[in-house]
mmCIF file of C-alpha atoms in Angstrom:
data_model
loop_
_atom_site.group_PDB
_atom_site.id
_atom_site.type_symbol
_atom_site.label_atom_id
_atom_site.label_comp_id
_atom_site.label_asym_id
_atom_site.label_seq_id
_atom_site.Cartn_x
_atom_site.Cartn_y
_atom_site.Cartn_z
ATOM 1 C CA MET A 1 128.017 173.617 89.134
ATOM 2 C CA GLN A 2 125.949 170.330 89.048
ATOM 3 C CA ASP A 3 125.957 169.427 92.862
ATOM 4 C CA ASP A 4 125.818 165.467 91.913
ATOM 5 C CA TRP A 5 126.500 164.617 95.795
ATOM 6 C CA THR A 6 123.635 162.253 97.134
ATOM 7 C CA PRO A 7 123.882 161.070 100.322
ATOM 8 C CA SER A 8 125.031 157.102 101.047
ATOM 9 C CA PRO A 9 122.111 154.646 101.807
ATOM 10 C CA LEU A 10 123.514 154.782 105.713
ATOM 11 C CA GLN A 11 123.486 157.996 105.609
ATOM 12 C CA GLN A 12 120.054 158.241 104.865
ATOM 13 C CA GLN A 13 119.360 155.479 107.406
ATOM 14 C CA ARG A 14 120.426 157.582 109.209
ATOM 15 C CA ILE A 15 118.608 160.574 108.160
ATOM 16 C CA ALA A 16 114.856 158.771 108.553
ATOM 17 C CA TYR A 17 115.716 157.747 112.009
ATOM 18 C CA ARG A 18 116.723 160.953 113.241
ATOM 19 C CA ARG A 19 113.252 162.489 110.962
ATOM 20 C CA ARG A 20 111.149 158.911 112.902
ATOM 21 C CA ARG A 21 112.910 160.369 116.429
ATOM 22 C CA ASP A 22 111.850 163.819 116.344
ATOM 23 C CA ASN A 23 108.262 162.732 115.226
ATOM 24 C CA ARG A 24 107.725 160.672 117.901
ATOM 25 C CA SER A 25 109.526 163.602 120.074
ATOM 26 C CA ALA A 26 106.866 165.762 119.082
ATOM 27 C CA LEU A 27 104.227 163.714 119.183
ATOM 28 C CA ILE A 28 104.756 162.380 123.440
ATOM 29 C CA ALA A 29 105.344 166.712 124.137
ATOM 30 C CA ALA A 30 101.948 167.495 121.876
ATOM 31 C CA GLY A 31 99.867 165.102 124.420
ATOM 32 C CA SER A 32 101.839 164.956 127.611
ATOM 33 C CA THR A 33 100.461 169.252 126.750
ATOM 34 C CA VAL A 34 97.514 168.126 125.910
ATOM 35 C CA LEU A 35 96.798 165.380 128.765
ATOM 36 C CA LEU A 36 97.882 167.753 131.449
ATOM 37 C CA LEU A 37 96.085 170.786 130.727
ATOM 38 C CA ALA A 38 92.986 168.676 130.567
ATOM 39 C CA VAL A 39 93.727 167.960 133.532
ATOM 40 C CA VAL A 40 93.654 170.585 135.235
ATOM 41 C CA VAL A 41 90.669 172.390 133.556
ATOM 42 C CA ILE A 42 89.194 169.713 134.740
ATOM 43 C CA ALA A 43 89.448 169.755 138.303
ATOM 44 C CA VAL A 44 88.712 173.540 138.265
ATOM 45 C CA VAL A 45 85.247 172.806 136.547
ATOM 46 C CA ASN A 46 85.070 170.803 138.989
ATOM 47 C CA THR A 47 85.173 172.414 141.566
ATOM 48 C CA LYS A 48 81.962 174.223 143.798
ATOM 49 C CA GLY A 49 83.503 177.571 143.393
ATOM 50 C CA TRP A 50 83.631 177.290 139.498
ATOM 51 C CA PRO A 51 80.193 178.907 138.255
ATOM 52 C CA GLN A 52 81.048 182.059 140.901
ATOM 53 C CA LEU A 53 84.745 181.895 140.038
ATOM 54 C CA ARG A 54 83.901 182.202 136.222
ATOM 55 C CA ALA A 55 81.314 184.304 136.388
ATOM 56 C CA SER A 56 83.692 187.031 137.463
ATOM 57 C CA PHE A 57 86.692 186.822 136.411
ATOM 58 C CA PHE A 58 85.841 185.288 132.689
ATOM 59 C CA ASN A 59 82.560 187.374 131.904
ATOM 60 C CA LEU A 60 83.232 187.276 127.892
ATOM 61 C CA ALA A 61 80.057 189.194 126.761
ATOM 62 C CA TYR A 62 81.343 192.082 129.258
ATOM 63 C CA GLY A 63 85.648 191.452 128.762
ATOM 64 C CA TRP A 64 84.837 192.265 125.180
ATOM 65 C CA GLU A 65 82.863 195.241 126.237
ATOM 66 C CA VAL A 66 85.377 195.836 128.515
ATOM 67 C CA LEU A 67 88.408 195.440 125.648
ATOM 68 C CA PRO A 68 88.874 198.866 123.480
ATOM 69 C CA ASP A 69 89.071 200.866 126.854
ATOM 70 C CA ILE A 70 92.002 198.870 128.423
ATOM 71 C CA ALA A 71 93.952 198.542 124.919
ATOM 72 C CA LYS A 72 93.596 202.137 124.961
ATOM 73 C CA GLY A 73 95.305 202.111 128.333
ATOM 74 C CA LEU A 74 98.086 199.753 127.171
ATOM 75 C CA TRP A 75 99.560 202.056 125.025
ATOM 76 C CA LEU A 76 100.133 204.416 127.443
ATOM 77 C CA ASN A 77 102.133 201.588 129.382
ATOM 78 C CA VAL A 78 103.178 200.686 125.494
ATOM 79 C CA ARG A 79 104.858 204.794 125.612
ATOM 80 C CA LEU A 80 105.737 204.420 129.267
ATOM 81 C CA MET A 81 108.026 201.488 128.978
ATOM 82 C CA VAL A 82 109.610 202.884 126.007
ATOM 83 C CA VAL A 83 110.737 206.390 127.607
ATOM 84 C CA CYS A 84 111.170 204.354 130.701
ATOM 85 C CA GLU A 85 114.111 201.749 128.959
ATOM 86 C CA ILE A 86 115.604 204.287 126.934
ATOM 87 C CA ALA A 87 116.783 206.937 130.344
ATOM 88 C CA ILE A 88 117.424 203.458 132.220
ATOM 89 C CA LEU A 89 119.750 201.852 129.760
ATOM 90 C CA ILE A 90 121.665 205.007 129.202
ATOM 91 C CA LEU A 91 121.764 205.689 133.382
ATOM 92 C CA GLY A 92 122.851 202.244 133.970
ATOM 93 C CA LEU A 93 125.776 202.331 131.551
ATOM 94 C CA THR A 94 126.960 204.774 133.432
ATOM 95 C CA LEU A 95 126.686 203.850 136.761
ATOM 96 C CA ALA A 96 128.266 200.137 135.461
ATOM 97 C CA LEU A 97 131.773 202.189 133.687
ATOM 98 C CA LEU A 98 131.978 204.798 137.019
ATOM 99 C CA ARG A 99 131.848 202.079 139.371
ATOM 100 C CA SER A 100 134.405 200.040 137.125
ATOM 101 C CA LEU A 101 136.859 203.123 136.990
ATOM 102 C CA ARG A 102 140.643 202.525 138.451
ATOM 103 C CA GLY A 103 142.595 204.481 140.509
ATOM 104 C CA PRO A 104 141.732 206.742 143.853
ATOM 105 C CA ALA A 105 141.275 209.514 142.138
ATOM 106 C CA PHE A 106 138.003 208.147 141.133
ATOM 107 C CA PHE A 107 136.670 206.363 144.930
ATOM 108 C CA PRO A 108 134.219 209.068 145.345
ATOM 109 C CA LEU A 109 132.357 208.189 141.982
ATOM 110 C CA ARG A 110 132.227 204.377 142.625
ATOM 111 C CA ALA A 111 130.677 204.620 145.654
ATOM 112 C CA LEU A 112 128.134 207.227 144.792
ATOM 113 C CA SER A 113 127.742 204.186 142.725
ATOM 114 C CA THR A 114 127.744 201.826 144.757
ATOM 115 C CA VAL A 115 125.417 203.770 147.881
ATOM 116 C CA TYR A 116 122.745 204.541 144.279
ATOM 117 C CA THR A 117 123.194 201.113 143.061
ATOM 118 C CA ASP A 118 122.691 199.505 146.903
ATOM 119 C CA VAL A 119 119.166 202.136 147.675
ATOM 120 C CA PHE A 120 117.818 201.518 144.558
ATOM 121 C CA ARG A 121 117.866 198.227 144.943
ATOM 122 C CA GLY A 122 116.862 197.303 148.582
ATOM 123 C CA LEU A 123 114.303 199.517 148.246
ATOM 124 C CA PRO A 124 110.546 197.578 146.254
ATOM 125 C CA ALA A 125 109.492 199.787 143.491
ATOM 126 C CA LEU A 126 105.775 200.622 144.273
ATOM 127 C CA LEU A 127 108.095 202.579 147.813
ATOM 128 C CA VAL A 128 109.187 205.051 146.151
ATOM 129 C CA ILE A 129 106.659 205.391 143.343
ATOM 130 C CA TYR A 130 105.095 206.454 147.101
ATOM 131 C CA LEU A 131 107.742 208.954 147.903
ATOM 132 C CA LEU A 132 108.455 210.590 144.613
ATOM 133 C CA GLY A 133 104.455 210.888 143.527
ATOM 134 C CA PHE A 134 103.398 212.098 147.079
ATOM 135 C CA GLY A 135 106.295 213.843 148.509
ATOM 136 C CA VAL A 136 108.275 215.584 145.599
ATOM 137 C CA PRO A 137 104.652 217.835 144.583
ATOM 138 C CA SER A 138 104.123 218.307 147.718
ATOM 139 C CA LEU A 139 107.207 220.218 147.853
ATOM 140 C CA ARG A 140 105.768 223.368 145.442
ATOM 141 C CA ILE A 141 109.655 223.877 144.106
ATOM 142 C CA GLU A 142 107.655 225.309 140.296
ATOM 143 C CA TRP A 143 109.802 224.607 138.405
ATOM 144 C CA LEU A 144 109.632 220.974 139.379
ATOM 145 C CA PRO A 145 107.118 219.062 136.590
ATOM 146 C CA SER A 146 103.869 217.879 139.765
ATOM 147 C CA SER A 147 102.771 215.881 137.381
ATOM 148 C CA GLY A 148 101.494 212.415 138.908
ATOM 149 C CA LEU A 149 102.981 210.671 135.836
ATOM 150 C CA PHE A 150 106.121 212.117 135.759
ATOM 151 C CA TRP A 151 107.396 211.129 138.682
ATOM 152 C CA GLY A 152 105.974 208.160 138.661
ATOM 153 C CA CYS A 153 108.204 207.348 135.701
ATOM 154 C CA VAL A 154 110.857 208.749 137.982
ATOM 155 C CA ALA A 155 110.137 205.992 139.889
ATOM 156 C CA LEU A 156 110.558 203.197 137.972
ATOM 157 C CA ILE A 157 113.669 205.041 135.912
ATOM 158 C CA LEU A 158 115.870 205.048 139.496
ATOM 159 C CA THR A 159 114.628 201.522 140.659
ATOM 160 C CA TYR A 160 115.072 199.816 137.186
ATOM 161 C CA SER A 161 119.056 201.597 136.689
ATOM 162 C CA ALA A 162 120.332 200.001 139.631
ATOM 163 C CA TYR A 163 119.500 196.724 138.083
ATOM 164 C CA VAL A 164 120.752 196.967 134.947
ATOM 165 C CA ALA A 165 123.407 198.741 135.991
ATOM 166 C CA GLU A 166 124.377 196.114 137.890
ATOM 167 C CA VAL A 167 123.744 193.659 134.793
ATOM 168 C CA PHE A 168 125.729 195.786 132.655
ATOM 169 C CA ARG A 169 129.008 195.620 135.607
ATOM 170 C CA ALA A 170 129.050 191.709 135.042
ATOM 171 C CA GLY A 171 129.250 191.676 131.604
ATOM 172 C CA ILE A 172 131.777 194.061 131.784
ATOM 173 C CA GLU A 173 134.008 191.917 134.289
ATOM 174 C CA SER A 174 132.959 188.881 132.836
ATOM 175 C CA VAL A 175 135.466 190.528 130.300
ATOM 176 C CA HIS A 176 138.427 188.602 129.838
ATOM 177 C CA PRO A 177 141.614 190.482 131.299
ATOM 178 C CA SER A 178 143.685 189.809 127.893
ATOM 179 C CA GLN A 179 140.910 191.598 125.844
ATOM 180 C CA ARG A 180 141.636 194.552 127.890
ATOM 181 C CA ALA A 181 145.893 194.464 127.800
ATOM 182 C CA ALA A 182 145.214 193.349 124.002
ATOM 183 C CA ALA A 183 143.635 196.658 123.051
ATOM 184 C CA ARG A 184 145.809 199.070 125.527
ATOM 185 C CA SER A 185 148.982 197.370 124.464
ATOM 186 C CA LEU A 186 147.394 198.613 120.922
ATOM 187 C CA GLY A 187 147.626 202.051 121.757
ATOM 188 C CA LEU A 188 143.510 202.712 122.790
ATOM 189 C CA SER A 189 143.353 204.791 126.284
ATOM 190 C CA HIS A 190 141.297 203.077 128.500
ATOM 191 C CA GLY A 191 137.801 205.549 126.542
ATOM 192 C CA ARG A 192 138.513 203.650 123.860
ATOM 193 C CA THR A 193 139.119 200.693 125.184
ATOM 194 C CA MET A 194 135.911 200.418 126.615
ATOM 195 C CA ARG A 195 133.833 201.673 123.927
ATOM 196 C CA TYR A 196 135.402 199.783 121.282
ATOM 197 C CA VAL A 197 136.434 196.551 123.267
ATOM 198 C CA VAL A 198 134.622 196.152 126.013
ATOM 199 C CA VAL A 199 131.227 197.203 126.776
ATOM 200 C CA PRO A 200 130.535 195.753 122.376
ATOM 201 C CA GLN A 201 131.845 191.861 124.505
ATOM 202 C CA ALA A 202 130.038 192.638 127.821
ATOM 203 C CA PHE A 203 126.255 193.907 125.892
ATOM 204 C CA ARG A 204 126.230 190.965 123.979
ATOM 205 C CA ARG A 205 126.326 188.657 127.111
ATOM 206 C CA VAL A 206 124.236 190.228 128.417
ATOM 207 C CA ILE A 207 121.195 190.476 126.781
ATOM 208 C CA PRO A 208 118.984 187.880 128.139
ATOM 209 C CA PRO A 209 119.289 189.524 131.937
ATOM 210 C CA LEU A 210 118.490 192.888 130.113
ATOM 211 C CA LEU A 211 115.557 191.031 128.669
ATOM 212 C CA ASN A 212 114.218 190.330 132.133
ATOM 213 C CA ASP A 213 113.614 193.294 132.729
ATOM 214 C CA LEU A 214 112.457 195.014 130.096
ATOM 215 C CA VAL A 215 109.584 192.267 130.296
ATOM 216 C CA SER A 216 109.751 193.222 134.079
ATOM 217 C CA LEU A 217 109.728 196.812 133.193
ATOM 218 C CA GLN A 218 106.966 196.905 131.118
ATOM 219 C CA LYS A 219 104.136 194.966 134.065
ATOM 220 C CA ASP A 220 105.907 196.849 136.185
ATOM 221 C CA THR A 221 104.183 200.457 134.887
ATOM 222 C CA ALA A 222 101.101 199.624 135.902
ATOM 223 C CA LEU A 223 102.113 200.916 139.118
ATOM 224 C CA VAL A 224 102.775 204.210 138.162
ATOM 225 C CA ALA A 225 98.731 204.197 138.617
ATOM 226 C CA VAL A 226 98.992 203.898 142.310
ATOM 227 C CA LEU A 227 99.708 207.583 142.455
ATOM 228 C CA GLY A 228 95.241 208.212 140.459
ATOM 229 C CA THR A 229 96.308 210.165 137.679
ATOM 230 C CA VAL A 230 94.554 212.121 135.237
ATOM 231 C CA TYR A 231 96.343 209.409 132.982
ATOM 232 C CA TYR A 232 93.925 205.838 132.285
ATOM 233 C CA ASP A 233 96.520 202.942 131.527
ATOM 234 C CA ALA A 234 95.378 199.413 131.414
ATOM 235 C CA VAL A 235 94.941 198.511 134.945
ATOM 236 C CA LEU A 236 93.795 202.174 135.926
ATOM 237 C CA GLN A 237 91.149 201.432 133.415
ATOM 238 C CA ALA A 238 89.934 198.109 134.581
ATOM 239 C CA GLN A 239 89.986 199.564 137.962
ATOM 240 C CA ILE A 240 87.918 202.220 136.927
ATOM 241 C CA ASP A 241 85.640 199.263 135.372
ATOM 242 C CA ILE A 242 85.627 196.645 138.073
ATOM 243 C CA ALA A 243 84.187 199.893 140.292
ATOM 244 C CA GLU A 244 81.367 200.207 137.739
ATOM 245 C CA THR A 245 79.788 197.072 137.660
ATOM 246 C CA TYR A 246 82.316 194.993 140.866
ATOM 247 C CA ASN A 247 82.991 192.458 137.866
ATOM 248 C CA TYR A 248 86.743 190.992 138.108
ATOM 249 C CA THR A 249 86.887 190.225 133.529
ATOM 250 C CA PRO A 250 88.816 193.733 133.592
ATOM 251 C CA TYR A 251 91.578 192.497 134.868
ATOM 252 C CA VAL A 252 91.710 189.073 133.352
ATOM 253 C CA VAL A 253 91.518 191.202 129.789
ATOM 254 C CA ALA A 254 93.981 193.517 131.451
ATOM 255 C CA GLY A 255 96.586 190.642 131.959
ATOM 256 C CA LEU A 256 96.069 189.054 128.248
ATOM 257 C CA LEU A 257 96.794 192.441 126.852
ATOM 258 C CA PHE A 258 100.410 192.493 128.549
ATOM 259 C CA LEU A 259 100.800 188.701 127.676
ATOM 260 C CA VAL A 260 99.847 189.147 124.297
ATOM 261 C CA LEU A 261 102.707 192.242 124.339
ATOM 262 C CA THR A 262 105.511 190.518 126.103
ATOM 263 C CA ILE A 263 105.047 186.941 125.033
ATOM 264 C CA PRO A 264 105.862 187.834 121.465
ATOM 265 C CA MET A 265 108.990 190.591 122.077
ATOM 266 C CA THR A 266 110.452 187.171 123.939
ATOM 267 C CA ARG A 267 110.757 185.543 121.011
ATOM 268 C CA LEU A 268 111.030 187.525 118.938
ATOM 269 C CA THR A 269 114.041 189.212 120.651
ATOM 270 C CA ASP A 270 115.632 185.582 120.746
ATOM 271 C CA LEU A 271 115.630 185.271 117.335
ATOM 272 C CA VAL A 272 117.101 188.601 116.087
ATOM 273 C CA ALA A 273 119.960 187.144 118.986
ATOM 274 C CA ARG A 274 120.076 184.367 117.779
ATOM 275 C CA ARG A 275 120.912 185.699 114.609
ATOM 276 C CA GLN A 276 123.451 188.251 115.741
ATOM 277 C CA GLY A 277 125.499 185.628 116.318
ATOM 278 C CA TRP A 278 124.719 186.750 119.906
ATOM 279 C CA GLN A 279 125.617 183.787 121.959
ATOM 280 C CA GLY A 280 126.227 185.463 125.407
ATOM 281 C CA ALA A 281 129.479 183.771 127.228
ATOM 282 C CA GLY A 282 130.008 181.023 125.684
ATOM 283 C CA GLY A 283 131.118 182.889 122.496
ATOM 284 C CA ALA A 284 133.136 184.850 124.240
ATOM 285 C CA VAL A 285 137.041 185.193 123.101
#
């Protein structure tokens, strides 16, 4: 069937006006951005220390030379992030579900989850990495791994699961009680209500903060380097290159590689969330 509808002259004027307004806004935004960047660049370049800063941090030839080794180290950071994130999501959701249990019989589980969250949210991640990475291997327990990389991963999992547990708990408690009441009135048990009704809604609502934790975790995988592991990540490889030449360009290269990884991941996740209709709390029943 052919669609013969055409906009009225008044509607065409409205569309043209909106198009002109959008183009004008885009030009103003682009112009102000270029102007701001130009002011910042001119201000930095004209400082007295700029030549020395450029030679120490922005040596393009040296940066290109160390790029392959640092990129190879970044692959280790990516693998650490994937392994840790899977464990963090499972442990964080488990802690949130334990804390949402009702009834006096479940008080020990709720208390254990609360203490765990308070302790590992309160401790700096670097301190936990030091305590586990250097402390546990010194016990010389044969059946425990002594790898610094392993205990660095465990420290990240323990620390970030405390944050993620609170994110999940906030999402679970944001689901309106009528949703649970409706599910229980249909004969669903508490477990099935959480599985089929509450947790799916909660998960959709907490995707933005979970993404923030994922990006932060990816950066903090570089902290494992303080344990002096035999596996070179991006930051440790940059430190080795700097120790050979006393030029800090490898740090800039490592930072740029992390940005290349995190920014597209953030935009892709936002795009997937919009296409899936994950509108957060605004889409709640």
